[in-house]
Short mmCIF file of C-alpha atoms in Angstrom, two decimals:
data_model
loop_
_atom_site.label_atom_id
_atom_site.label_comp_id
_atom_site.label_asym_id
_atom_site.label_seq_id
_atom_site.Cartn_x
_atom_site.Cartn_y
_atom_site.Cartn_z
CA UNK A 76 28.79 -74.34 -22.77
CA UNK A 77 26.26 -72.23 -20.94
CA UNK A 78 23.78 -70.51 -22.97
CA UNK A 79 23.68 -66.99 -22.53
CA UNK A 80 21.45 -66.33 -25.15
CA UNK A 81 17.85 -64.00 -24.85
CA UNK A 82 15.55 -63.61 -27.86
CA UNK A 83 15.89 -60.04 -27.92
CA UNK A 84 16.26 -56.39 -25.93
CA UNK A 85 13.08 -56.51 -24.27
CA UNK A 86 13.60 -59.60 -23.13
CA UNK A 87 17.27 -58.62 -21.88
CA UNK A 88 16.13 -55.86 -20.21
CA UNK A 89 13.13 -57.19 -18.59
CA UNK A 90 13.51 -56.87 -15.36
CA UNK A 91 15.42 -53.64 -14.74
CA UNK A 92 13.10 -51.46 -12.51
CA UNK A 93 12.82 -47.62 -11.78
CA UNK A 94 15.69 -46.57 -9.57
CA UNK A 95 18.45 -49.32 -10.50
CA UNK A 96 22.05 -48.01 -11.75
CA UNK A 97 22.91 -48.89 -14.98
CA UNK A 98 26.30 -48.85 -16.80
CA UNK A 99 26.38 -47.74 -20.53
CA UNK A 100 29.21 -48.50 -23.02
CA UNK A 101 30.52 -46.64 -25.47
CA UNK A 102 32.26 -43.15 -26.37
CA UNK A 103 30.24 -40.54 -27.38
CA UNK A 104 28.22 -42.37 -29.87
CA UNK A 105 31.19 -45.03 -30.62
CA UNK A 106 30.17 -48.63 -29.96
CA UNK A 107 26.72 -47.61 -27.66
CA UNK A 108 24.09 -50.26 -26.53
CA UNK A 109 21.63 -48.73 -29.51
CA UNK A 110 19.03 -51.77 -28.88
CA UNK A 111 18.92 -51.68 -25.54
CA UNK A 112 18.69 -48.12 -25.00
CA UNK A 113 15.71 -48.14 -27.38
CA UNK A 114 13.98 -51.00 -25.30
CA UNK A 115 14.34 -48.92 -21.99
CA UNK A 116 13.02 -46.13 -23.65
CA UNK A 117 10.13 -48.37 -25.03
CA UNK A 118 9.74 -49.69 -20.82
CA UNK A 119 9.75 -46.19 -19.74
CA UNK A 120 11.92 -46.97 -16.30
CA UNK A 121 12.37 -43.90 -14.61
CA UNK A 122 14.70 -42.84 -11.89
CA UNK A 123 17.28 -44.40 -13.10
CA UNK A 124 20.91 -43.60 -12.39
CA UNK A 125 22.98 -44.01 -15.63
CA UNK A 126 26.95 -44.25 -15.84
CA UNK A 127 28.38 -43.78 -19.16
CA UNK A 128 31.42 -41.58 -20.43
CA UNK A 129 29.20 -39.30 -22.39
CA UNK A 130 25.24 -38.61 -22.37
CA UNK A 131 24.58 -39.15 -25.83
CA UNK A 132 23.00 -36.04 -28.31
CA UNK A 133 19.95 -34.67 -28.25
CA UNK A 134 18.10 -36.91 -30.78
CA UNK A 135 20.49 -40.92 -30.09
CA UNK A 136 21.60 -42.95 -27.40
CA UNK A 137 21.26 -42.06 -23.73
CA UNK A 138 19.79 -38.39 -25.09
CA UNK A 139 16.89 -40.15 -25.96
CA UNK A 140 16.26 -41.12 -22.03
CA UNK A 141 16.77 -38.07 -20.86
CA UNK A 142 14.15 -36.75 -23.28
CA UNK A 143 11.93 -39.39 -21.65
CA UNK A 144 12.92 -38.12 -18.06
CA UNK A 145 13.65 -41.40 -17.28
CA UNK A 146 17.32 -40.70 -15.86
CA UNK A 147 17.45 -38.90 -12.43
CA UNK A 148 21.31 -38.51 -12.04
CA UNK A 149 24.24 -39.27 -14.92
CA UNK A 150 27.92 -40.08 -13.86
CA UNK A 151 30.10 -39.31 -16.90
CA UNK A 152 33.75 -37.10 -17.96
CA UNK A 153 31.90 -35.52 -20.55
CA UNK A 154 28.87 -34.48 -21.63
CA UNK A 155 29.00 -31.18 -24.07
CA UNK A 156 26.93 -31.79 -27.10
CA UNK A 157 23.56 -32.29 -25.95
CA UNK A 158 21.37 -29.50 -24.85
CA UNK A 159 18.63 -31.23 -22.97
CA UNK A 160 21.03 -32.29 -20.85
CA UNK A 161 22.66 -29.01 -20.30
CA UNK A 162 19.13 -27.50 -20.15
CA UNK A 163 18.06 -30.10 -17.11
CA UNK A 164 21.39 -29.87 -15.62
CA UNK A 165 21.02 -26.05 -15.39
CA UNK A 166 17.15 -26.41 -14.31
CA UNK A 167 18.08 -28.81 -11.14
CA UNK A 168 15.90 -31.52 -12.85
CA UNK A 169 19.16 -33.99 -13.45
CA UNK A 170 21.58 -34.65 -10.79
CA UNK A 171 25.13 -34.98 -12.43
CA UNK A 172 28.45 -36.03 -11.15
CA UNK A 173 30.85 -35.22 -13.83
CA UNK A 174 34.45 -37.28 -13.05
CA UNK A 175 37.68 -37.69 -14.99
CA UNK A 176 37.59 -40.19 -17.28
CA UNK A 177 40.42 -43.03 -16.14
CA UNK A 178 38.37 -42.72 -12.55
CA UNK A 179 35.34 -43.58 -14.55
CA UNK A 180 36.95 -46.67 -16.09
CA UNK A 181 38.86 -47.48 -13.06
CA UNK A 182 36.12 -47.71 -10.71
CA UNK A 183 34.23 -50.02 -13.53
CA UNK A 184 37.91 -51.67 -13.73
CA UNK A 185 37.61 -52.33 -10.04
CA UNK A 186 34.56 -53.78 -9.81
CA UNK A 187 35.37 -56.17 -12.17
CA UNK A 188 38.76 -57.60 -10.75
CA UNK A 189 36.54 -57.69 -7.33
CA UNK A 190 38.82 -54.80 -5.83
CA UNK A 191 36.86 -51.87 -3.67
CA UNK A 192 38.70 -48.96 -4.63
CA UNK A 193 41.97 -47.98 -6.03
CA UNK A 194 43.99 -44.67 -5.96
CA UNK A 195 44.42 -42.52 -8.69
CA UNK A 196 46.24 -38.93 -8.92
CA UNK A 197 43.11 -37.39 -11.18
CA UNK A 198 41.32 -34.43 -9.55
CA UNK A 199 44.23 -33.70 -6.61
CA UNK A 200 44.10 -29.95 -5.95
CA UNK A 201 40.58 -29.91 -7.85
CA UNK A 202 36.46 -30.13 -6.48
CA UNK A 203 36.71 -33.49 -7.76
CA UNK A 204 38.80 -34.12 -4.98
CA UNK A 205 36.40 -32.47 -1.71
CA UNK A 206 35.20 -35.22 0.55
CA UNK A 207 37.46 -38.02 -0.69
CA UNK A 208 40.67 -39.91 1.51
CA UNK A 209 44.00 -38.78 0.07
CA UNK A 210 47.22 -41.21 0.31
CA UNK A 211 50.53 -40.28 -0.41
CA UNK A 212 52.11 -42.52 -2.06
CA UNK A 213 56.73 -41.89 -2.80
CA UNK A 214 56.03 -37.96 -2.27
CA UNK A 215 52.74 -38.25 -4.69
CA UNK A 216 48.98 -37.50 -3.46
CA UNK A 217 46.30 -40.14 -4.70
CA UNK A 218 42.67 -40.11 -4.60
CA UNK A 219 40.56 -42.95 -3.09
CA UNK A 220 38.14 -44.13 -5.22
CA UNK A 221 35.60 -47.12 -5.30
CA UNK A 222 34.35 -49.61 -6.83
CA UNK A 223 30.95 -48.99 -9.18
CA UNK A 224 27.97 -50.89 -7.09
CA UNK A 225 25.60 -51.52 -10.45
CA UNK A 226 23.12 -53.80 -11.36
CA UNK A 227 23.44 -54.01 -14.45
CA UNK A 228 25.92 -53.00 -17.30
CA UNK A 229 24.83 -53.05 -20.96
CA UNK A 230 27.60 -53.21 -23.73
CA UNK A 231 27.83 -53.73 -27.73
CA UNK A 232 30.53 -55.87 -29.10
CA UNK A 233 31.00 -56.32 -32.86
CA UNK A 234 30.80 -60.08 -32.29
CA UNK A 235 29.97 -62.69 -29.93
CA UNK A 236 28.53 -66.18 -29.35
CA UNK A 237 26.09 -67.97 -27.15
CA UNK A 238 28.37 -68.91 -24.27
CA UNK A 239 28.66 -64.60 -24.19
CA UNK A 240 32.29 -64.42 -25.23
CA UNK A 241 33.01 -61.19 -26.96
CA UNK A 242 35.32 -59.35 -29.56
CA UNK A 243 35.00 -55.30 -30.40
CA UNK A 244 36.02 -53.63 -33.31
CA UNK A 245 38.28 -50.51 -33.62
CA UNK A 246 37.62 -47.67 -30.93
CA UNK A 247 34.18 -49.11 -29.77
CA UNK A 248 35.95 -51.73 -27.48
CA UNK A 249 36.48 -48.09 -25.10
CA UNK A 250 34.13 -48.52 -21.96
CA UNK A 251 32.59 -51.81 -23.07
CA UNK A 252 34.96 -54.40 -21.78
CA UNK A 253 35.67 -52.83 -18.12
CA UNK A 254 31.73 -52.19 -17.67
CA UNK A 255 31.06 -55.33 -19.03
CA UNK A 256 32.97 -57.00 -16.06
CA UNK A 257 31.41 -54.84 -13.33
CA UNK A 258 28.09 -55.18 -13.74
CA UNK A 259 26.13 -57.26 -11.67
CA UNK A 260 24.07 -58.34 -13.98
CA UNK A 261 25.73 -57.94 -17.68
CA UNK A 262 23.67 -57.24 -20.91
CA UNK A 263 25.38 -57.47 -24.10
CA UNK A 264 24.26 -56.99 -27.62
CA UNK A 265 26.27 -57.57 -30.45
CA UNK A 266 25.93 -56.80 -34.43
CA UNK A 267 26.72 -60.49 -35.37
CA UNK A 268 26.02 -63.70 -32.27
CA UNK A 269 27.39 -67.26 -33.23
CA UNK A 270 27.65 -70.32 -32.18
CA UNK A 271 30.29 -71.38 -29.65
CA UNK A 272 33.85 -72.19 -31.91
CA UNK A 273 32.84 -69.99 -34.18
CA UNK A 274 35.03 -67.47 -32.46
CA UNK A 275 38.52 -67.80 -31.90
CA UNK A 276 39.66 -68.06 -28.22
CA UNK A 277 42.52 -66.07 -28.58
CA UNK A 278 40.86 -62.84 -29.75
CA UNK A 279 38.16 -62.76 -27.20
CA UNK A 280 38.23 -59.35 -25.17
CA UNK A 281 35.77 -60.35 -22.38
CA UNK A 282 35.79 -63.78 -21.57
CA UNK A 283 31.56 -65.03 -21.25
CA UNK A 284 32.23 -65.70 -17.33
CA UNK A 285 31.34 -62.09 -17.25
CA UNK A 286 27.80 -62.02 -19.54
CA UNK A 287 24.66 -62.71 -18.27
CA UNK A 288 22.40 -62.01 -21.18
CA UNK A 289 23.80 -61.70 -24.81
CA UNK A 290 21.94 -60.96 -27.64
CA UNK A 291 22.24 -60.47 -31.66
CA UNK A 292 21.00 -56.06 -32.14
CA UNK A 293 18.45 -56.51 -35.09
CA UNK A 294 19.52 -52.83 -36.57
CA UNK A 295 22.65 -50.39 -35.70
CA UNK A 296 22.43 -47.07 -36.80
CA UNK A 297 26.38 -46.24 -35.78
CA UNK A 298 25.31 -42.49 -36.26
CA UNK A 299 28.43 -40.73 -36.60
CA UNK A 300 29.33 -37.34 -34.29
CA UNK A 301 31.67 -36.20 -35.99
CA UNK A 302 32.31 -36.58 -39.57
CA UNK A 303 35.39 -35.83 -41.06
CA UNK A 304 37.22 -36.25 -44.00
CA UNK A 305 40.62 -35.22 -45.20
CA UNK A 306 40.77 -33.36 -48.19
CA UNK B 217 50.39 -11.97 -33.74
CA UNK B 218 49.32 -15.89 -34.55
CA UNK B 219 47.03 -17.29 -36.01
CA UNK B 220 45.44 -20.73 -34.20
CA UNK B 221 47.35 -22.71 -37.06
CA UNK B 222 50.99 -20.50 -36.67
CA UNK B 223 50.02 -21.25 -32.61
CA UNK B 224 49.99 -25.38 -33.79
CA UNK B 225 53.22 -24.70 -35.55
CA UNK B 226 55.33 -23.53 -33.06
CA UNK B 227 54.49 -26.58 -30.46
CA UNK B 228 54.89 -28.73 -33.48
CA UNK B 229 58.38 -27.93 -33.06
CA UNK B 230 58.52 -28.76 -29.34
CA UNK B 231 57.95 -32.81 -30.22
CA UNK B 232 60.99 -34.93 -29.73
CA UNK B 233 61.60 -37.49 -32.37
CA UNK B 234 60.41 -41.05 -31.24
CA UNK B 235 57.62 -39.72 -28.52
CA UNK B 236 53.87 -40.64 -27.73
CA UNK B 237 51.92 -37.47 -27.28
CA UNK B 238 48.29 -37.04 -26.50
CA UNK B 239 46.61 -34.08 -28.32
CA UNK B 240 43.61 -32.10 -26.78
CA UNK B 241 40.35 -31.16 -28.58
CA UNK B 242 40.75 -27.60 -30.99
CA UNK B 243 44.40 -26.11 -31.78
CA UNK B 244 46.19 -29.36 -30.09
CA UNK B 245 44.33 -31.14 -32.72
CA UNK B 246 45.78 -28.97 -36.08
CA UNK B 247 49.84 -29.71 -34.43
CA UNK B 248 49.51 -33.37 -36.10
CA UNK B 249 49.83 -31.38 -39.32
CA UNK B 250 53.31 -29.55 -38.89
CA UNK B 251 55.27 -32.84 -37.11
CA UNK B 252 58.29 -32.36 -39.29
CA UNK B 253 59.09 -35.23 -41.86
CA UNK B 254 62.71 -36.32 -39.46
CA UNK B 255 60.38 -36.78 -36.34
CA UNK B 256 58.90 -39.98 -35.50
CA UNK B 257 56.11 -40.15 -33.41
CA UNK B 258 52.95 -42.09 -32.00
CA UNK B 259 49.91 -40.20 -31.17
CA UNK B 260 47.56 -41.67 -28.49
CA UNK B 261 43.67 -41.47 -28.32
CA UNK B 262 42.57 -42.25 -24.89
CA UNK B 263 39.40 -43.42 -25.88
CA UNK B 264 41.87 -46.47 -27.26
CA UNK B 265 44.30 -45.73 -29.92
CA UNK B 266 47.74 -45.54 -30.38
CA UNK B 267 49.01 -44.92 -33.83
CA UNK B 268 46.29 -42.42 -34.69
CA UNK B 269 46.63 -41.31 -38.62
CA UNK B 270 44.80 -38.34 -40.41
CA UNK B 271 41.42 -38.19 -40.98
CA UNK B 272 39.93 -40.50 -43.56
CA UNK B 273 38.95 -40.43 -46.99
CA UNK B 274 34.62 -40.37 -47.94
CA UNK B 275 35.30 -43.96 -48.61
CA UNK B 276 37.12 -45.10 -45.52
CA UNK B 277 35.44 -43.37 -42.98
CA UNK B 278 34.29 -46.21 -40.23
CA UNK B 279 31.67 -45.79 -37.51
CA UNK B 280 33.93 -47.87 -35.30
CA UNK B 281 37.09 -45.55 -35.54
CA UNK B 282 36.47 -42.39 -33.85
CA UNK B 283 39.53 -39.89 -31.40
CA UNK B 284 39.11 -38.63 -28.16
CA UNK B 285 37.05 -35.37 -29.94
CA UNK B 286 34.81 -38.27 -31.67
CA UNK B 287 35.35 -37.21 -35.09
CA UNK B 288 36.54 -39.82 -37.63
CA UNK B 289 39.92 -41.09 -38.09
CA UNK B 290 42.47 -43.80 -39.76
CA UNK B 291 44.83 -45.77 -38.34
CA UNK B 292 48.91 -46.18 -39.41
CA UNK B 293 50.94 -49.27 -40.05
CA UNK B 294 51.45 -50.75 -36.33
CA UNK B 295 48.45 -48.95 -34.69
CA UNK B 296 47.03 -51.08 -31.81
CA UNK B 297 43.61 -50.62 -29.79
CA UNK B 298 42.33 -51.13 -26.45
CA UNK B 299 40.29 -50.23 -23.71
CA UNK B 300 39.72 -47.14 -21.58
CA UNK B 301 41.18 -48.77 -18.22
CA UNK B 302 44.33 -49.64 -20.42
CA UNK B 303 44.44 -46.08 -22.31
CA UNK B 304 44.10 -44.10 -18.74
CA UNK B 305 46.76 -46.97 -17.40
CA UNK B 306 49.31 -45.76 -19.43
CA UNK B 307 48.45 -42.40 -19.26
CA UNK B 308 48.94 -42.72 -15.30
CA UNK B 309 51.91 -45.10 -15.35
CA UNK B 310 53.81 -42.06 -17.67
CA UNK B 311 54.19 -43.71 -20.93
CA UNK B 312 52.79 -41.00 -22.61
CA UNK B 313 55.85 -38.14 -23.42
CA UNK B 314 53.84 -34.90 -23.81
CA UNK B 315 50.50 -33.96 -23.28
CA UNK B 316 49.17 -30.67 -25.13
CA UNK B 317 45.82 -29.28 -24.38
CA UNK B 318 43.68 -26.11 -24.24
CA UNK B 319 43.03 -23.97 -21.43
CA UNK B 320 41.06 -20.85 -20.08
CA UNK B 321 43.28 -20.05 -17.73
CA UNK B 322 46.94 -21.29 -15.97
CA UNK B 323 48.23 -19.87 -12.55
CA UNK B 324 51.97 -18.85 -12.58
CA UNK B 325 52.61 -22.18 -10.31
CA UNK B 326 51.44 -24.22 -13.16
CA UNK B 327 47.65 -24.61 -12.04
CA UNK B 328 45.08 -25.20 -15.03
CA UNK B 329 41.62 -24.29 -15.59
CA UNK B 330 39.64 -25.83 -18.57
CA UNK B 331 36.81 -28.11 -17.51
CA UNK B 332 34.27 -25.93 -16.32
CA UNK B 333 32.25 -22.26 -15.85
CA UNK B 334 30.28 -22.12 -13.20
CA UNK B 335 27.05 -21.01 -14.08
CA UNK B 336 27.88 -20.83 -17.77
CA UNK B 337 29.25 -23.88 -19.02
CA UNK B 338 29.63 -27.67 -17.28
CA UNK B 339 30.80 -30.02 -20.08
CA UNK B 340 32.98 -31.87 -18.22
CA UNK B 341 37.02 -32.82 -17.47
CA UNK B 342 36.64 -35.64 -20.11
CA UNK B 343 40.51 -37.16 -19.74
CA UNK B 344 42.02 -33.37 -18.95
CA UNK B 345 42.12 -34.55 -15.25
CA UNK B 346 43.81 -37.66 -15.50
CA UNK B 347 46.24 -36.20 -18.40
CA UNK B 348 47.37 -33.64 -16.50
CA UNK B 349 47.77 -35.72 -13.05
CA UNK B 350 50.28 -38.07 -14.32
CA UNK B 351 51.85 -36.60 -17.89
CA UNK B 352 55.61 -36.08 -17.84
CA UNK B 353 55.25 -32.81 -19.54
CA UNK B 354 52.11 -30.74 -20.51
CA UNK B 355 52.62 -28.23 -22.99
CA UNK B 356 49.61 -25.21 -23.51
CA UNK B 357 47.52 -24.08 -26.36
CA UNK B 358 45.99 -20.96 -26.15
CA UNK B 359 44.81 -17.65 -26.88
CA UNK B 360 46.71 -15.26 -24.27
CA UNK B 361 43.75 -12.94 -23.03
CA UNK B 362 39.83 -14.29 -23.60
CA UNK B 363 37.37 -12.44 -25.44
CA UNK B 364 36.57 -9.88 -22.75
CA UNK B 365 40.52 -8.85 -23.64
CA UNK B 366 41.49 -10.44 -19.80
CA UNK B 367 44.90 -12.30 -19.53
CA UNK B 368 44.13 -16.13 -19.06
CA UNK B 369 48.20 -16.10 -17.55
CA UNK B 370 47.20 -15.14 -14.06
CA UNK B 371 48.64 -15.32 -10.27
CA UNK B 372 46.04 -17.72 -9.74
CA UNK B 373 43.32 -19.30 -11.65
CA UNK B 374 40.06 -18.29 -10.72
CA UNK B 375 38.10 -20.94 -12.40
CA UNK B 376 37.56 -24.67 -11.49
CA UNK B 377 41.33 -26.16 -11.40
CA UNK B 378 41.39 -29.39 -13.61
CA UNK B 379 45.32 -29.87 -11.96
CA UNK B 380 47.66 -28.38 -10.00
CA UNK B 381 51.42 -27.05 -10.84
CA UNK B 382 51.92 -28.89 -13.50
CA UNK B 383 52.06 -26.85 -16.49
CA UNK B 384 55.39 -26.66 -18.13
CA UNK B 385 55.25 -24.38 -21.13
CA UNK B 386 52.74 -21.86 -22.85
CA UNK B 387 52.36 -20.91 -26.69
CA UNK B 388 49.82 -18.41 -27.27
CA UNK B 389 49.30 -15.85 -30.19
CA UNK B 390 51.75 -13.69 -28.66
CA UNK B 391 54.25 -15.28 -27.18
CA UNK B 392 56.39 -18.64 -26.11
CA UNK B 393 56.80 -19.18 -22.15
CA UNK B 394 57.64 -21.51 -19.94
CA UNK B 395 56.73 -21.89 -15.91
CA UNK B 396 59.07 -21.64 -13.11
CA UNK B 397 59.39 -24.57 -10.85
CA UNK B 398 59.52 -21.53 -8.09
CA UNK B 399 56.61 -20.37 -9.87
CA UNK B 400 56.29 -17.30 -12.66
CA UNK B 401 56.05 -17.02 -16.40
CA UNK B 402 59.32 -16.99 -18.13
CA UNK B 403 58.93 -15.30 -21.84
CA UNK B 404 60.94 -17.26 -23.90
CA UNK B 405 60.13 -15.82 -27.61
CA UNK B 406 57.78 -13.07 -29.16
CA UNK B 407 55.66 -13.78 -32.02
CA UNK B 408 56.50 -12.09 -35.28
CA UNK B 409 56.04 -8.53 -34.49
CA UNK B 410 55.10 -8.78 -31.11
CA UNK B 411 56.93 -6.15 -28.52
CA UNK B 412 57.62 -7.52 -25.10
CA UNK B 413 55.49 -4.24 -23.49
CA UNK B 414 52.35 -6.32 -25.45
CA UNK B 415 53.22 -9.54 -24.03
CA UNK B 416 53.23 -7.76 -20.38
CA UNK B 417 50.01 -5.87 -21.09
CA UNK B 418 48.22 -9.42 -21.57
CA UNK B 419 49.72 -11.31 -18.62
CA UNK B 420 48.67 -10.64 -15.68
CA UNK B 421 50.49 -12.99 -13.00
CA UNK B 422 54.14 -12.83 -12.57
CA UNK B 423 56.15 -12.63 -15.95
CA UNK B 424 60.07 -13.02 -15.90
CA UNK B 425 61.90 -11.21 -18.94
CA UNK B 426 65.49 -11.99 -19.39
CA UNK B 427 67.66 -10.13 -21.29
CA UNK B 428 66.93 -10.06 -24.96
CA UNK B 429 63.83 -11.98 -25.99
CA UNK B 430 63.79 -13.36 -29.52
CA UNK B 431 61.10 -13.33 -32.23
CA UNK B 432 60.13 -17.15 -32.73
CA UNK B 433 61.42 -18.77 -36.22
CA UNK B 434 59.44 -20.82 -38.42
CA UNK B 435 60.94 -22.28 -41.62
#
């Protein structure tokens, strides 16, 4: 087997430079690349252009960039719950292209099945749509849209093993398999790493073909967004 | 007049037994708790759930197991998970039923508005976009005028459109309506002690009234 493994998230992270695109996992705060987020923080790359469905809070995950200035322009669906980010937004110091949320994890989607573009029917009629080729498909309009172009992606699985083979848990599998497979270069941390046949084959979500770098997070916060409890 | 919960009631009765329905962040959320015991159904997360239950208990509550709004949830007996790409691919290939979400404003041809202020507030489309692109029917929650007293049931939206002509039925505080294919708002009930003259005060595009217009009925 090929040995994916690095010693830690400096070490995975090592070479990403000011100005590269970069695409985050996770949902909200569900199943986020905690480690390396704290070791680009720790680099201090600026410029960067990060892709991820949400932009953290103010205080955890990609929140704690943008307090660092390091991100120059975000592509996500969503990004309420974080006023630095609204406050930068609003101040013209953060370029942000806000998209619907299958086109985000389409285009990663894309990328990784090595097609440029597909069509989609999200943002017809809307501003998402201005600029973009339009097909009509049996009497329906479609949007073109490509491919992400990104050097790296950087995802957290619940387990995985040195050949870079990966399994999620629950609702943090969300963005992490599809940006997994379209990065260029692939970063993945993971709360427990293990030997290859430790896993079961056929409960892997993202075969190791598509992991450059894998390594075992030494702490996970998991900070929670939104607790709540049924009475 | 309704309250937000009497608003969740109402569409609660609007779900078809055996359907998968997507519910929106605020009053979509609360019509999960007024699905009537004789109706089966399956409600989808698109950040990767179908089979969403209720919220957990203190000593279930899991990191890993978050909806669409990102609070914390359960999961029922035949639940299954997966990715984003697969939750928005069945979202756009119409195996989701209904669809219900909030708004700030729909156009009597169906257009909605809820993504974005310009100026004011950018938080994003999230999944509205793609939700109400593809979904077989899209059912509204909200309140009928905003909080400057204007009617958010207008001629034409005048905010960022998240779709186009594709709402199919309103339930406000006041009132039950559905759209026209041809366009317009069609009342269909009142809310308890609601006169029709107060449902035409607080709509401002094209309302269609019908004969007599009953009082909705709640059990």
């Amino acid at each position: 087997m090929i040995n994916k493994k690095v010693a830690n998230a400096e070490q995975a992270i090592e070479d990403v430079m000011d100005g590269d695109t970069l695409l985050l996992g996770g949902f909200g705060l569900c199943g986020i690349p905690e480690n390396c987020i704290a070791a680009l923080v720790k680099k201090g790359v600026t410029n960067l252009t990060c892709v991820s469905n949400n932009a953290g809070v103010d205080d955890f995950g990609i929140g704690l960039m943008l307090h660092q200035k390091q991100v120059k322009k975000m592509i996500s669906s969503y990004v309420g719950e974080n006023a630095e980010f609204e406050r930068q937004l609003l101040s013209g110091e953060l370029d942000v292209e806000l998209i619907p949320q299958g086109t985000l994890a389409f285009r990663c989607m894309a990328a990784g099945y090595g097609m440029p573009a597909i069509y989609t029917p999200a943002g017809i009629g809307t501003e998402v749509a201005i600029g973009k080729e339009v097909r009509n498909f049996k009497g329906k309009d479609y949007l073109l849209e490509e491919a992400f172009d990104a050097k790296f992606a950087m995802v957290k699985a619940w387990k995985g093993d040195t050949a870079g083979n990966l399994i999620f848990k629950a609702t943090s599998r969300n963005f992490n398999t599809v940006m997994a497979m379209a990065g260029k270069i692939t970063i993945a941390e993971v709360e427990e790493l293990v030997e290859p046949g430790e896993l079961d084959p056929n409960q892997i979500h993202v075969p190791g073909i598509y992991v450059h770098r894998i390594f075992q997070g030494d702490h996970y916060e998991k900070r929670i967004e939104k607790k709540t409890i049924s009475v | 007049m309704l309250d937000k919960e009497g608003i969740a009631k109402r569409i609660a009765q609007e779900i078809q037994n055996n359907s998968y329905v997507n519910l929106g962040i605020g009053i979509p959320t609360l019509v999960a708790n007024y699905i009537p015991k004789d109706i089966h159904v399956c409600f989808q997360s698109e950040n990767g759930l179908l089979g969403m239950g209720p919220f957990p208990k203190e000593s279930e509550v899991d990191p890993d197991l978050i909806n669409a709004g990102k609070q914390t949830i359960t999961m029922l007996p035949g639940a299954a998970l997966f990715d984003s790409a697969m939750s928005f691919g069945m979202i756009h290939a119409q195996k989701i039923d209904l669809t219900i979400l909030g708004a700030m404003e729909v156009s009597e041809m169906g257009d909605i508005a809820n993504w974005k202020i310009p100026g004011k507030m950018v938080k994003g489309m999230g999944g509205a976009m793609d939700l109400v692109a593809s979904a077989k029917n899209i059912i509204v929650a909200m309140q009928h005028v905003n909080k400057a007293g204007e009617s958010k049931l207008l001629p034409t939206c005048s905010l960022p459109l998240t779709g186009i002509q594709c709402v199919k039925k309103i339930v406000t505080e006041l009132a039950v309506l559905s759209v026209l294919p041809e366009g317009g708002f069609k009342l269909l009930e009142r809310a308890p002690g609601v006169s029709v003259e107060t449902i035409k005060k607080a709509t401002l595009g094209k309302l269609i009234i019908e004969g007599e217009i009953p009082e909705m009925a709640f059990d």
